[in-house]
Coordinates of C-alpha atoms in Angstrom, one line a residue:
M24 CA 70.9 90.1 123.9
G25 CA 71.0 93.6 122.6
L26 CA 70.3 96.9 124.3
Y27 CA 66.6 97.6 124.6
V28 CA 65.4 101.1 124.3
S29 CA 61.7 101.7 125.0
P30 CA 59.6 103.2 122.3
N31 CA 58.9 106.3 124.3
L32 CA 62.6 106.9 125.0
S33 CA 63.3 106.4 121.3
S34 CA 60.8 109.1 120.5
V35 CA 62.3 111.5 123.1
I36 CA 65.8 110.9 121.7
C37 CA 64.7 111.6 118.1
W38 CA 63.0 114.9 119.1
V39 CA 65.9 116.0 121.4
T40 CA 68.4 115.4 118.6
F41 CA 66.1 117.3 116.2
G42 CA 66.0 120.2 118.6
L43 CA 69.8 120.2 118.7
E44 CA 69.9 120.1 114.9
F45 CA 67.5 123.0 114.8
V46 CA 69.5 125.1 117.2
V47 CA 72.8 124.5 115.3
T48 CA 71.1 125.4 112.0
V49 CA 69.7 128.6 113.4
L50 CA 73.1 129.5 114.8
R51 CA 74.7 128.8 111.4
F52 CA 72.2 131.1 109.7
I53 CA 72.8 133.8 112.3
E54 CA 76.6 133.5 111.6
T55 CA 76.2 133.5 107.9
S56 CA 73.5 136.3 107.7
K57 CA 76.2 138.7 106.7
Q58 CA 76.3 137.1 103.2
R59 CA 72.7 138.1 102.5
F60 CA 72.1 135.3 100.0
L61 CA 71.1 131.7 100.2
S62 CA 74.1 129.6 99.2
G63 CA 74.0 126.0 98.1
T64 CA 75.3 124.9 101.5
N65 CA 72.3 126.7 103.2
I66 CA 69.8 125.2 100.7
F67 CA 71.1 121.7 101.4
I68 CA 71.1 122.3 105.2
L69 CA 67.5 123.5 105.0
T70 CA 66.5 120.5 102.9
A71 CA 68.1 118.2 105.5
L72 CA 66.3 120.0 108.3
A73 CA 63.0 119.7 106.6
A74 CA 63.5 116.1 105.8
S75 CA 64.5 115.4 109.4
L76 CA 61.4 117.1 110.7
A77 CA 59.2 115.2 108.3
A78 CA 60.8 111.9 109.3
N79 CA 60.4 112.7 113.0
I80 CA 56.7 113.7 112.7
I81 CA 55.8 110.6 110.6
G82 CA 58.0 108.3 112.8
T83 CA 56.4 109.6 116.0
W84 CA 52.9 109.1 114.5
I85 CA 53.7 105.5 113.5
L86 CA 55.2 104.8 116.9
H87 CA 52.0 106.0 118.6
Q88 CA 49.8 104.0 116.3
I89 CA 51.8 100.9 117.2
L90 CA 51.8 101.7 121.0
N91 CA 48.1 102.2 120.9
S92 CA 47.7 98.8 119.2
D93 CA 44.9 97.8 121.7
K94 CA 42.6 99.0 118.9
L95 CA 44.1 96.3 116.7
L96 CA 42.9 93.7 119.1
D97 CA 39.3 94.9 118.6
L98 CA 39.6 94.7 114.8
A99 CA 39.1 91.5 112.8
Y100 CA 42.2 89.7 111.9
L101 CA 42.3 90.8 108.2
E102 CA 41.5 94.4 109.1
A103 CA 44.3 94.4 111.7
L104 CA 46.7 93.0 109.0
D105 CA 45.6 95.8 106.6
H106 CA 46.3 98.4 109.3
I107 CA 49.7 97.0 110.0
R108 CA 50.5 96.7 106.3
E109 CA 49.7 100.4 105.8
L110 CA 51.9 101.4 108.8
L111 CA 54.8 99.3 107.3
K112 CA 54.4 101.1 103.9
I113 CA 54.6 104.4 105.6
S114 CA 57.7 103.4 107.6
F115 CA 59.2 102.2 104.3
A116 CA 58.6 105.7 102.8
I117 CA 60.3 107.3 105.8
Q118 CA 63.6 105.7 104.6
Y119 CA 63.4 107.8 101.5
I120 CA 63.1 110.9 103.6
F121 CA 66.1 109.7 105.7
Y122 CA 68.2 109.3 102.5
I123 CA 67.2 112.8 101.4
A124 CA 68.4 114.2 104.7
L125 CA 71.6 112.1 104.6
Y126 CA 72.6 113.1 101.1
A127 CA 71.6 116.7 101.6
I128 CA 74.1 117.0 104.4
K129 CA 76.8 115.5 102.1
G130 CA 75.8 118.0 99.4
S131 CA 76.1 120.8 101.9
F132 CA 79.7 119.7 102.7
L133 CA 80.5 119.5 99.0
C134 CA 79.1 123.1 98.5
L135 CA 81.1 124.2 101.5
Y136 CA 84.4 122.8 100.1
Y137 CA 83.8 123.9 96.5
P138 CA 85.4 127.4 96.9
L139 CA 88.5 125.8 98.4
F140 CA 89.0 123.5 95.4
R141 CA 88.1 126.2 92.8
S142 CA 91.4 127.9 93.4
M143 CA 93.6 124.8 93.5
A144 CA 95.4 123.0 90.8
L145 CA 93.6 121.1 88.1
S146 CA 94.3 117.7 89.6
S147 CA 92.7 118.8 92.9
R148 CA 89.6 120.0 91.1
V149 CA 89.4 116.7 89.3
V150 CA 89.5 114.9 92.6
F151 CA 86.7 117.1 93.9
W152 CA 84.5 116.5 90.9
V153 CA 85.2 112.8 91.0
G154 CA 84.2 112.8 94.7
T155 CA 81.1 114.8 93.9
A156 CA 80.1 112.4 91.1
Y157 CA 80.7 109.5 93.5
V158 CA 78.4 111.0 96.1
G159 CA 75.7 111.6 93.4
A160 CA 76.1 108.0 92.2
C161 CA 75.8 106.7 95.7
W162 CA 72.6 108.6 96.2
V163 CA 71.1 107.3 93.0
T164 CA 72.2 103.7 93.9
T165 CA 70.8 104.0 97.4
V166 CA 67.4 105.1 96.1
F167 CA 67.4 102.4 93.4
L168 CA 68.3 99.7 95.9
Q169 CA 65.7 101.0 98.4
T170 CA 63.1 100.9 95.7
F171 CA 63.9 97.5 94.1
W172 CA 65.4 95.6 97.1
C173 CA 62.7 93.0 97.3
N174 CA 59.8 92.0 95.2
P175 CA 56.3 92.0 96.7
P176 CA 55.0 88.5 97.4
N177 CA 52.6 87.1 94.9
Q178 CA 49.0 87.7 96.0
E179 CA 47.1 84.8 94.6

């Protein structure tokens, strides 16, 4: 039997980790404020932070909808199924937001390392660009698989 984490504790963990993410991001911007421009790394970090915030807000809302499911008992069976189906669609969409955050972090690392590879030998730059293409291909593949992973059931 696996480890059980209560839904409320799960929500607290998500928001605490987001708070830590926010603090680290603010500290990074304070440290890099001397540059006076928004680099590619910073743009990717802000994208990841915004996507993480959106996922936490939507995820918390869905969690509270499910925890307050006493309302579902008052609904007719088909209305309750429709409500649950809508919540599942929203939770499916959260996964796209998660992948945006995940690959934005990878993009920020690539932007961070780009200046290092720019001054190296051609073979090192080729390795960097192959790695960058691989990360981009993985993102496209992930979004493609997320979208077309399963077919909806026939509604006859």
